[in-house]
Short mmCIF file of C-alpha atoms and ligand atoms in Angstrom, two decimals:
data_model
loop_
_atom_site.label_atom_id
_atom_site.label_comp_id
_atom_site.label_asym_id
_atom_site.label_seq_id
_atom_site.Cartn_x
_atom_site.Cartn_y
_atom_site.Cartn_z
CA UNK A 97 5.82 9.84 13.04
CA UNK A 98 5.95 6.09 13.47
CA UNK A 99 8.07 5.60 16.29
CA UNK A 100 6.89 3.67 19.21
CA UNK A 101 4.62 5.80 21.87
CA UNK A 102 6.34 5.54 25.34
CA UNK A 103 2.88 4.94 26.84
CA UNK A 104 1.63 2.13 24.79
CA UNK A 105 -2.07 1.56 24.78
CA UNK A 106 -2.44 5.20 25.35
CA UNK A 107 -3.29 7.19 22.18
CA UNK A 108 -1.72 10.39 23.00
CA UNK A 109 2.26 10.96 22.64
CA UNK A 110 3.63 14.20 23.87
CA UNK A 111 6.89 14.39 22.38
CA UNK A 112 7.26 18.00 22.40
CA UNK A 113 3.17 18.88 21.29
CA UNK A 114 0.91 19.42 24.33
CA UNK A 115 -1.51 16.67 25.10
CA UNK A 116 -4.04 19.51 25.06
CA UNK A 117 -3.64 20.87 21.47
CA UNK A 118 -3.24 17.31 20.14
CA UNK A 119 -6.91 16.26 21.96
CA UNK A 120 -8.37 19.50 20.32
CA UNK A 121 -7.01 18.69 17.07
CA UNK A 122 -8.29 15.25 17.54
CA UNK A 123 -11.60 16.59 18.72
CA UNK A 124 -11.73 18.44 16.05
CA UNK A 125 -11.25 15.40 13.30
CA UNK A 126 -13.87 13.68 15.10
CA UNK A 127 -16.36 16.67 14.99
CA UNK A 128 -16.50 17.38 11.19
CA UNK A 129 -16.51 12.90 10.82
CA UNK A 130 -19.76 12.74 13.27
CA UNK A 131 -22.24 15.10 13.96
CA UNK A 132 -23.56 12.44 16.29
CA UNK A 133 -22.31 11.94 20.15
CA UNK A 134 -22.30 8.22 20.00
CA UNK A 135 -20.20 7.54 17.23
CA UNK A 136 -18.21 10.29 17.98
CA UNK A 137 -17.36 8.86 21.62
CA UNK A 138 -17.02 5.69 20.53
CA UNK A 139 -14.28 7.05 17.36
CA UNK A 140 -12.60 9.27 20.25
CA UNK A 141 -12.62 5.96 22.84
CA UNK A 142 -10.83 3.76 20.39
CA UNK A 143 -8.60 6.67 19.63
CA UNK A 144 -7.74 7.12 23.66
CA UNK A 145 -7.33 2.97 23.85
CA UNK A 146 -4.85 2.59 21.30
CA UNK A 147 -4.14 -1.08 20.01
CA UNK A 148 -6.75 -1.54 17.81
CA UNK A 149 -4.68 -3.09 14.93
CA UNK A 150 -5.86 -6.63 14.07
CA UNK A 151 -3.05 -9.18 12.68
CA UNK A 152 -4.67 -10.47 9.38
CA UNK A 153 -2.64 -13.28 7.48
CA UNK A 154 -2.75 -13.62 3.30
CA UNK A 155 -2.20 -17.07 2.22
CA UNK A 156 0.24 -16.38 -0.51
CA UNK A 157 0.20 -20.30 -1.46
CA UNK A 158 0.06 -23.70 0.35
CA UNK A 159 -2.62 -23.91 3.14
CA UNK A 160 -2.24 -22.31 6.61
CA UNK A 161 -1.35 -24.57 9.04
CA UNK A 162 -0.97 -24.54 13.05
CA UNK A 163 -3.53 -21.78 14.67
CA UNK A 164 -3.33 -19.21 12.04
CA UNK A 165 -6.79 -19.82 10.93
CA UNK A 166 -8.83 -17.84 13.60
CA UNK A 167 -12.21 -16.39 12.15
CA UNK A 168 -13.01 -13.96 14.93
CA UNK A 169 -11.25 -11.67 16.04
CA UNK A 170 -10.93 -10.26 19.55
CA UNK A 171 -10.86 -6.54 19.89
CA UNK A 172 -10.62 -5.00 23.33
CA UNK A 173 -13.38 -7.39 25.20
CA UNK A 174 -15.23 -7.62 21.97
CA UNK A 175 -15.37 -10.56 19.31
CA UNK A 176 -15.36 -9.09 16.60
CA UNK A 177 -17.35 -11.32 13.41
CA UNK A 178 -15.12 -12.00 10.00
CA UNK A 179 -15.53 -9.68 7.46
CA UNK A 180 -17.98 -9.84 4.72
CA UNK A 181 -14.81 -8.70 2.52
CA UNK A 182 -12.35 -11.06 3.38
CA UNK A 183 -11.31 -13.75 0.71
CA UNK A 184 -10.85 -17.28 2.22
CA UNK A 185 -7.28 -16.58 1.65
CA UNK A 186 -7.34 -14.20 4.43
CA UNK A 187 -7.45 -15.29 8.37
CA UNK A 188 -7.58 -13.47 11.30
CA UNK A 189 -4.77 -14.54 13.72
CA UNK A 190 -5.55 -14.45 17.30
CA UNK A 191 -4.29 -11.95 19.56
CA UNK A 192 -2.03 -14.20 21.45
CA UNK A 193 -0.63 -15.40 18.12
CA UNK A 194 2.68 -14.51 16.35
CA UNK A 195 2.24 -15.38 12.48
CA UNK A 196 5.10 -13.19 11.35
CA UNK A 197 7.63 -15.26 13.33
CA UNK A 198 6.15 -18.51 11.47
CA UNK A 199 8.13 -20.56 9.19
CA UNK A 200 5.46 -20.07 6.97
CA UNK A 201 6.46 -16.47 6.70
CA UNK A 202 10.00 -16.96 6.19
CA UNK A 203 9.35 -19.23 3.42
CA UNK A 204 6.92 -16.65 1.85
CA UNK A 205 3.98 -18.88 2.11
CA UNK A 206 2.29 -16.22 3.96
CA UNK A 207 2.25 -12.18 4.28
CA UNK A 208 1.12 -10.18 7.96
CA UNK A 209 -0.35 -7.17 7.69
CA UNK A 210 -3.30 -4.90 9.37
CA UNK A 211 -6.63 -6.25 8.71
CA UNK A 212 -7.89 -2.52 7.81
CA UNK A 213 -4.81 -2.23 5.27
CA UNK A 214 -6.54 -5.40 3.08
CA UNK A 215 -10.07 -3.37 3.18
CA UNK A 216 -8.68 -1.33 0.97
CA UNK A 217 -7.65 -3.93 -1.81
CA UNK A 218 -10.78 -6.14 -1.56
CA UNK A 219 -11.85 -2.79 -4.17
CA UNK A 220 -9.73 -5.30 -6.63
CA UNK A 221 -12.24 -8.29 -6.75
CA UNK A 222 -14.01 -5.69 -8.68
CA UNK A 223 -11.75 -6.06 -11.91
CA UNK A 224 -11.15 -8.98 -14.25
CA UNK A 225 -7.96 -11.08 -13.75
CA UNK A 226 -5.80 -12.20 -14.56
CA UNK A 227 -4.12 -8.65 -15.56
CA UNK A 228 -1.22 -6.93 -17.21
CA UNK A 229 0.94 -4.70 -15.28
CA UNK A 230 0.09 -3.52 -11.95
CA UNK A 231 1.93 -0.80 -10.63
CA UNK A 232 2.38 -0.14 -7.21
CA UNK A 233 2.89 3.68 -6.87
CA UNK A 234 3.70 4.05 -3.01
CA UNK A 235 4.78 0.57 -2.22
CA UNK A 236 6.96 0.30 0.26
CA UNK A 237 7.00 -2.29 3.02
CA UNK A 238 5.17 -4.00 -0.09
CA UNK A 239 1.44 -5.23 1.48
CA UNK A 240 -0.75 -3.50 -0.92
CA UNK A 241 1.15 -4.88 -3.87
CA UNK A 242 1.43 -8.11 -2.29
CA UNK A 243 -2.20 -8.36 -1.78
CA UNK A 244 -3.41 -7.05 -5.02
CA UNK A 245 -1.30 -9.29 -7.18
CA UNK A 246 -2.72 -12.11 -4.97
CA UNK A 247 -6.00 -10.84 -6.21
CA UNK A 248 -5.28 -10.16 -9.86
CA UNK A 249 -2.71 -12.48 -10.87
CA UNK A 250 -0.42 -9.45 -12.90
CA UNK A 251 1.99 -10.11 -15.84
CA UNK A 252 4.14 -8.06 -14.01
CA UNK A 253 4.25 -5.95 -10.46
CA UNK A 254 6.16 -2.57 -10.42
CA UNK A 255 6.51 -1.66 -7.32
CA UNK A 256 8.15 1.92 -6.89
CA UNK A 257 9.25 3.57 -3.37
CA UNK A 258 10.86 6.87 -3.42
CA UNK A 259 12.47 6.86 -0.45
CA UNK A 260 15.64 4.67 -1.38
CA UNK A 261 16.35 3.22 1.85
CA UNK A 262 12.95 1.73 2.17
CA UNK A 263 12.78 0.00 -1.35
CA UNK A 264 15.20 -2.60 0.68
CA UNK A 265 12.62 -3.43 2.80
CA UNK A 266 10.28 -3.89 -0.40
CA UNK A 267 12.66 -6.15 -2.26
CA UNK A 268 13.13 -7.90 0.17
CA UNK A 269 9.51 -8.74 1.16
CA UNK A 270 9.02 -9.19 -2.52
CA UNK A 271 11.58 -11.69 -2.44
CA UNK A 272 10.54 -13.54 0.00
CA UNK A 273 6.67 -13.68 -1.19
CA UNK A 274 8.13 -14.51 -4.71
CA UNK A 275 6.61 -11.72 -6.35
CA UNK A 276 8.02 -12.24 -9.95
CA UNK A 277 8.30 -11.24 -12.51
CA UNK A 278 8.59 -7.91 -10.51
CA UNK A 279 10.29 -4.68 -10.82
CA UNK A 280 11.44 -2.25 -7.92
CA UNK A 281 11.70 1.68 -8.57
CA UNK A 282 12.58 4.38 -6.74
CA UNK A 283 11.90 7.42 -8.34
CA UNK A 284 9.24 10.32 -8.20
CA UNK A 285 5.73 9.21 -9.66
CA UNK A 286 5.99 12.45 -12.65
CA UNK A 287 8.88 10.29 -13.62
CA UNK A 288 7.03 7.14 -14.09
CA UNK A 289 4.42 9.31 -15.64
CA UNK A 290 6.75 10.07 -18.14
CA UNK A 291 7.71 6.77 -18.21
CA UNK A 292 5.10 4.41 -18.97
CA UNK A 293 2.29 6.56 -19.99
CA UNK A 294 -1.69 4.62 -20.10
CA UNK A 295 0.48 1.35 -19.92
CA UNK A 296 -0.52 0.03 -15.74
CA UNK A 297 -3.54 -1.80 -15.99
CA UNK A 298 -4.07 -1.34 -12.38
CA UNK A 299 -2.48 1.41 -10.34
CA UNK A 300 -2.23 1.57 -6.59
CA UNK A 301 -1.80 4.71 -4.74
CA UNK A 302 -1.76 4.06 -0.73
CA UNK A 303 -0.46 7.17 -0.06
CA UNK A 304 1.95 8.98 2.19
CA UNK A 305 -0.78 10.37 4.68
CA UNK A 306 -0.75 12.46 7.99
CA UNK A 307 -1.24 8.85 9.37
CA UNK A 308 -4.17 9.41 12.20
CA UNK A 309 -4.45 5.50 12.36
CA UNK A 310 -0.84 5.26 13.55
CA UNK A 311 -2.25 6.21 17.29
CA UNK A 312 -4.54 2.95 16.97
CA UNK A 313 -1.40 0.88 16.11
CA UNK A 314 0.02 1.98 19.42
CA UNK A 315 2.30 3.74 17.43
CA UNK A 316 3.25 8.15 18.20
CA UNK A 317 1.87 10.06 15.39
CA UNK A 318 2.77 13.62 17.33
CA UNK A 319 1.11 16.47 14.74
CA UNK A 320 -1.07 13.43 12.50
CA UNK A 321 -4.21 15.85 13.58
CA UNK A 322 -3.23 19.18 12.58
CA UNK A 323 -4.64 20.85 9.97
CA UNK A 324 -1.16 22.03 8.75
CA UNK A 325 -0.18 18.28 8.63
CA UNK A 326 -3.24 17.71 7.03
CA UNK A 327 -3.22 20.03 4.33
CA UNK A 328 0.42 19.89 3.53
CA UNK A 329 -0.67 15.78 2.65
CA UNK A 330 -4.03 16.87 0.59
CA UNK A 331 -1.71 18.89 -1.57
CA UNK A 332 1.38 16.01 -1.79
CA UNK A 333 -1.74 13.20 -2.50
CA UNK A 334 -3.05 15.21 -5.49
CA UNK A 335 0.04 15.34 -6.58
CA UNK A 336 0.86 11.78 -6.03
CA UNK A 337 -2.63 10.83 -7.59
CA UNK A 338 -2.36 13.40 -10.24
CA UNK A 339 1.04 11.71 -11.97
CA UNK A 340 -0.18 8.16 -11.53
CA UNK A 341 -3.58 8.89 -13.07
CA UNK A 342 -1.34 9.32 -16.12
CA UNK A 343 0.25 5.85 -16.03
CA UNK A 344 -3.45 4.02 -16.23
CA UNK A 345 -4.03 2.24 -19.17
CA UNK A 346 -7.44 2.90 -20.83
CA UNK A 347 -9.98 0.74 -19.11
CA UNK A 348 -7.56 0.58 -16.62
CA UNK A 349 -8.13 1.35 -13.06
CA UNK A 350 -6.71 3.37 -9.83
CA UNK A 351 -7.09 2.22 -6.22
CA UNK A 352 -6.27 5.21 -3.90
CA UNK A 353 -6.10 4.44 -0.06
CA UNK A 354 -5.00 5.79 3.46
CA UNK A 355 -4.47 4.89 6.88
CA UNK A 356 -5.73 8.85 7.60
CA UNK A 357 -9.65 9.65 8.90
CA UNK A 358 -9.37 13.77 7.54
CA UNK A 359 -11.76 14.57 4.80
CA UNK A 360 -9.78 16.47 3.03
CA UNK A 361 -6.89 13.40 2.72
CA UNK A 362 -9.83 11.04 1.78
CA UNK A 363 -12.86 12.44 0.15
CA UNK A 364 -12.19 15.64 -1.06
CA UNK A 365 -9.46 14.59 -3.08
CA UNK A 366 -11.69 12.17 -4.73
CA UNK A 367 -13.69 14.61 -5.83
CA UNK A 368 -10.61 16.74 -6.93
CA UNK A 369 -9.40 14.12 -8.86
CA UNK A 370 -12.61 13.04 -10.76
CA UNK A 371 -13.33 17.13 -11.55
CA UNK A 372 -9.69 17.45 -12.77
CA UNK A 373 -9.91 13.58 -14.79
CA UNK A 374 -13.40 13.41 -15.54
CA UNK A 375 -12.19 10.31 -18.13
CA UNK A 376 -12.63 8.56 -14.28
CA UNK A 377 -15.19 7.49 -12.71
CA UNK A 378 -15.48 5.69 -8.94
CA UNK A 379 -16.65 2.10 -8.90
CA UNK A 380 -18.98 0.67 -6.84
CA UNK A 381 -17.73 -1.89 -4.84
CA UNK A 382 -20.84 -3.88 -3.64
CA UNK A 383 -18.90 -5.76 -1.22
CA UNK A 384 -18.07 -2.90 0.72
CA UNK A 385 -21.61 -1.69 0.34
CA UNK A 386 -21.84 -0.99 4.26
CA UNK A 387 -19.05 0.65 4.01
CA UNK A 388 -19.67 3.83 1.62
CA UNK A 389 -18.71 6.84 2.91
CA UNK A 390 -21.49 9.52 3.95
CA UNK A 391 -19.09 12.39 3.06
CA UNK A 392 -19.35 12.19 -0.56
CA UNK A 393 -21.80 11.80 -2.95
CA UNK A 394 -18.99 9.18 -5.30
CA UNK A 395 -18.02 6.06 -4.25
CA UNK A 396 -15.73 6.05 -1.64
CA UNK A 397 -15.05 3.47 1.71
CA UNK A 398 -14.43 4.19 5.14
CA UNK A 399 -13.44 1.42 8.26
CA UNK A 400 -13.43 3.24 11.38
CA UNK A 401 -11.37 1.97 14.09
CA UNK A 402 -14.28 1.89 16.61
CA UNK A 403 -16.04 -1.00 13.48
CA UNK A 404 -13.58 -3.66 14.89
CA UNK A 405 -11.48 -4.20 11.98
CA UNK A 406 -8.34 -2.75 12.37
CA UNK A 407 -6.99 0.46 13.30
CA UNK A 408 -9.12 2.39 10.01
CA UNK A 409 -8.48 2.58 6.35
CA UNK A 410 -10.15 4.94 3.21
CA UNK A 411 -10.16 3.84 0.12
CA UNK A 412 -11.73 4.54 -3.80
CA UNK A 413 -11.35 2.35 -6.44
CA UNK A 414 -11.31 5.29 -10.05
CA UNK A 415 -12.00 3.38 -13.22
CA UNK A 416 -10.43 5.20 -16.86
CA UNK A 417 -12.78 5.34 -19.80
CA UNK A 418 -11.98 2.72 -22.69
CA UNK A 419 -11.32 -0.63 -23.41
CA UNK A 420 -7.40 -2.35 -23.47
CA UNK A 421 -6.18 -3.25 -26.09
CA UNK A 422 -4.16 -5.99 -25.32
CA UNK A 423 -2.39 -7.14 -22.53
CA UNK A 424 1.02 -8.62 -23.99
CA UNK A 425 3.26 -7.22 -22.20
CA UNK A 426 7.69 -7.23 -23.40
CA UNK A 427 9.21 -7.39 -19.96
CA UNK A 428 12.22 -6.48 -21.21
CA UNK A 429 10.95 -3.77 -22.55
CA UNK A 430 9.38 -2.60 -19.58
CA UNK A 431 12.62 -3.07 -17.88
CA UNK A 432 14.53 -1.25 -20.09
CA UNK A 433 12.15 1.51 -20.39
CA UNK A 434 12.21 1.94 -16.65
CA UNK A 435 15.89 1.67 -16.48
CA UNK A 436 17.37 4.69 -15.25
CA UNK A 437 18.33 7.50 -17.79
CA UNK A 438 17.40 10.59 -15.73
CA UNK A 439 18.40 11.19 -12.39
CA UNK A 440 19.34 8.06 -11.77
CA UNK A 441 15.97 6.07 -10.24
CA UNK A 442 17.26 2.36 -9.24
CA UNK A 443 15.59 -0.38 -10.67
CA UNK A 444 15.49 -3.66 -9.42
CA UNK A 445 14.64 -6.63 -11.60
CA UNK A 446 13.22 -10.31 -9.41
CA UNK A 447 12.54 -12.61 -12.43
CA UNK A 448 12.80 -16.03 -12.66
CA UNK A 449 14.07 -16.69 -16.11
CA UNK A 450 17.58 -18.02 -16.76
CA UNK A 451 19.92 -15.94 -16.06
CA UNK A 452 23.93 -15.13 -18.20
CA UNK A 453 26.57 -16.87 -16.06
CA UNK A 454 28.59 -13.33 -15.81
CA UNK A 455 25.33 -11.89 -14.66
CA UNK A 456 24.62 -14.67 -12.28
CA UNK A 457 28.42 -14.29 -10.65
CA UNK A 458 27.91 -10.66 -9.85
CA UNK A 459 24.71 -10.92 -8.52
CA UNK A 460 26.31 -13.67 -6.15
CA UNK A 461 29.10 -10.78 -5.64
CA UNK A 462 26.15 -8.44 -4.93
CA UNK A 463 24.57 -10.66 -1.90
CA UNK A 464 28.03 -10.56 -0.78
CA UNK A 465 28.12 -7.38 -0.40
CA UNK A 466 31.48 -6.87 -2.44
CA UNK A 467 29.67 -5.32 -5.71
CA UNK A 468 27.75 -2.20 -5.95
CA UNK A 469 26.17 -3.19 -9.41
CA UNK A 470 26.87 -0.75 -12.58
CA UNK A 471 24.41 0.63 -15.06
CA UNK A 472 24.73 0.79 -18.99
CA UNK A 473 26.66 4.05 -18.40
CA UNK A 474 28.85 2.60 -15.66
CA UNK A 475 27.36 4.45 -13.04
CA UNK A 476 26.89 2.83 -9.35
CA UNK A 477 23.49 2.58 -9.04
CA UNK A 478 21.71 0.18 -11.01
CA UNK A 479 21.69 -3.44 -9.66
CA UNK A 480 19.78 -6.32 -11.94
CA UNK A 481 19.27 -9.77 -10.10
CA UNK A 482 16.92 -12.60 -10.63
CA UNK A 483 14.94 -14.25 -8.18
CA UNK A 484 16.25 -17.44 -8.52
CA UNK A 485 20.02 -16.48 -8.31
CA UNK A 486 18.92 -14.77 -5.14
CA UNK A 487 17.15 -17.87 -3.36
N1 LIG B 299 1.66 0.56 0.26
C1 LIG B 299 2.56 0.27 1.35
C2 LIG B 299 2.18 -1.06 1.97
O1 LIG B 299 1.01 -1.44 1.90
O2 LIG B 299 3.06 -1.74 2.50
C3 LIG B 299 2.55 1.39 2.38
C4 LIG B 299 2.80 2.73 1.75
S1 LIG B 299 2.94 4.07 2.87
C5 LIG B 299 1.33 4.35 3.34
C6 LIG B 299 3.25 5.41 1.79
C7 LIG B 299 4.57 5.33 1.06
O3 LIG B 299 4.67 6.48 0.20
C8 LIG B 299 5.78 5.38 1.98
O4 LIG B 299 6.59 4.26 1.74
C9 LIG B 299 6.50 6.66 1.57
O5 LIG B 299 7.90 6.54 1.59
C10 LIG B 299 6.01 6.90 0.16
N2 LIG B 299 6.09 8.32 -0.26
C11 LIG B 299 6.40 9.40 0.49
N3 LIG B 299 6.38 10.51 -0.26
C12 LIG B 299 6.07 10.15 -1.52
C13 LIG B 299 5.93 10.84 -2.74
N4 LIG B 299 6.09 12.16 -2.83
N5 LIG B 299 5.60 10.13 -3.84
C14 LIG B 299 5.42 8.79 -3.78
N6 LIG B 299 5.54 8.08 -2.64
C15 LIG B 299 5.86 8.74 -1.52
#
């Protein structure tokens, strides 16, 4: 899934699935979305064009200079109005422009991602900033995180990836958009359930999906409409969103999104999860009032790719019961509590205070390439720089 389709701008890929069963599987998606034949044509249209993704830009700091300041957006042969959603620290870029080969995004000034993927976090203008930890379950290439601690000003982003080859990806881009103090994880959410129990004041899950929206990116997704794709996700998300609903802090809150149109990946595990942690409860985001969802009675978004904004995002914002505490946060303590001790998790630190000159040396070595970092127990896998000594 992911990989490039050979016939770009065409939504179906055959590699080794018939075009056949993936249109009925398709067909099928669309029938239990809209019981309705003009929304359903449209849904399957955009599907069959492909290339609906829309290049927004997040203004990490500074102002955004040269074209990257377009507030329409053309879709197909439609303009397409700015979002009611969008901070002013958001622009659409015009199709003919290039933002993530900008100077402006090397120097971390600015962050390019899918205009659907910040529908999702606009869910976080509904909570009070600045806030304590936010913990980024499912983070990697690092956009959600990114633009939620844009909106919420956190203490402290943790940003875990399980997949160890992609947290590179993430520290990087964290490095880049100066994202400290921050901490990169790699390890399975029930261990950062264990972890750092009711202590994430805001929790993202954008989860590992069957990734329908991928066709819409121009991207293969052979298989993203089968139900046995489907339902092996539903029962990986619950999962997923079962472990992290652990780590929220009372009063604290969960944002769960995907990039995936199936019910059952989207609103029925809502309603799952508020059944099986009725100390939740799903906000309502008046911004995204047009929005709501029609499949569930709780408050849950939809952008459909045929809407104009991107290739189609879900999201639910899932408030806990209480009140917090405090929000003084020990980030050494949060470092060395998430340091690994069981099978060996990496943890990354990107802070900017000053660093020990022995320290600072082998991170040097490490950038290098000649050190392979050493945990407490002399094992090769845990790796501690700053983001200073790595600028
Ligand atoms: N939030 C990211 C962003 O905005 O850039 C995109 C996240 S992507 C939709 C889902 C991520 O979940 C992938 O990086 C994937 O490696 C990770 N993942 C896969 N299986 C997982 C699991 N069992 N638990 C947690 N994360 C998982």
């Amino acid at each position: 899934m992911g990989k490039k389709s050979p016939r770009k701008g065409s939504s179906i890929s055959t590699n080794s699935i018939s075009t056949n069963s993936i249109s009925t599987n398709i067909e099928k998606v669309a029938q239990s979305l809209f019981e309705q034949g003009a929304e359903r044509t449209s849904f399957l249209e955009a599907i069959a064009q492909g290339e609906r993704a829309v290049t927004a830009v997040v203004r990490l700091r500074g102002e955004i200079q040269s074209k990257i300041q377009g507030e329409i957006a053309q879709v197909g042969n439609s303009a397409t109005q700015r979002a009611a959603w969008l901070p002013d620290w958001i622009s659409v870029a015009a199709p003919e422009e290039r933002p993530g080969r900008s100077e402006q995004h090397q120097n971390g000034e600015i962050y390019c991602l899918d205009l659907s993927s910040t529908f999702a976090c606009a869910t976080l203008s509904q909570l009070a900033q600045p806030t304590g930890i936010l913990l980024d379950v499912c983070a990697a290439p690092g956009g959600k995180g990114i633009v939620g601690a844009r909106y919420l000003s956190p203490q402290i982003v943790i940003g875990n990836e399980v997949i160890r080859k992609r947290t590179l990806q993430l520290i990087s881009n964290y490095k880049r958009c100066r994202m400290d103090p921050a901490l990169v994880t790699s390890c399975d959410p029930e261990s950062l359930a264990q972890r750092i129990p009711h202590r994430a004041d805001v929790v993202i899950v954008d989860a590992p999906c069957s990734g329908q929206s991928l066709l819409l990116k121009g991207l293969a997704a052979p298989g993203a409409f089968h139900h046995a794709t489907i339902s092996m996700n539903e029962g990986r998300q619950r999962r997923i969103l079962a472990n992290s609903a652990k780590t929220v802090a009372p009063g604290g809150a969960l944002l769960y999104s995907t990039c995936t149109f199936s019910r059952e990946e989207n609103e029925n595990n809502i309603e799952w999860f508020l059944k099986t942690f009725p100390e939740f409860h799903a906000v309502t985001v008046d911004l995204l009032a047009p929005y709501r969802s029609r499949y569930s009675s709780q408050a849950c978004y939809r952008l459909f790719p045929h809407e104009g904004h991107g290739a189609g995002a879900f999201c639910a914002l899932l408030q806990r019961e209480g009140s917090r505490s405090s929000l003084e946060i020990c980030i050494d303590e949060i470092t060395d509590t998430l340091r690994p001790t069981w099978r060996s998790p990496t943890v990354f630190a990107l802070r900017p205070a000053p660093i020990k000159r022995q320290e600072a040396e082998h991170s040097r070595k490490a950038q290098r390439g000649k050190w392979k970092g050493r945990d407490d127990k002399g094992s090769r896998r845990f790796k501690r720089f700053t983001a200073d000594d790595q600028e």
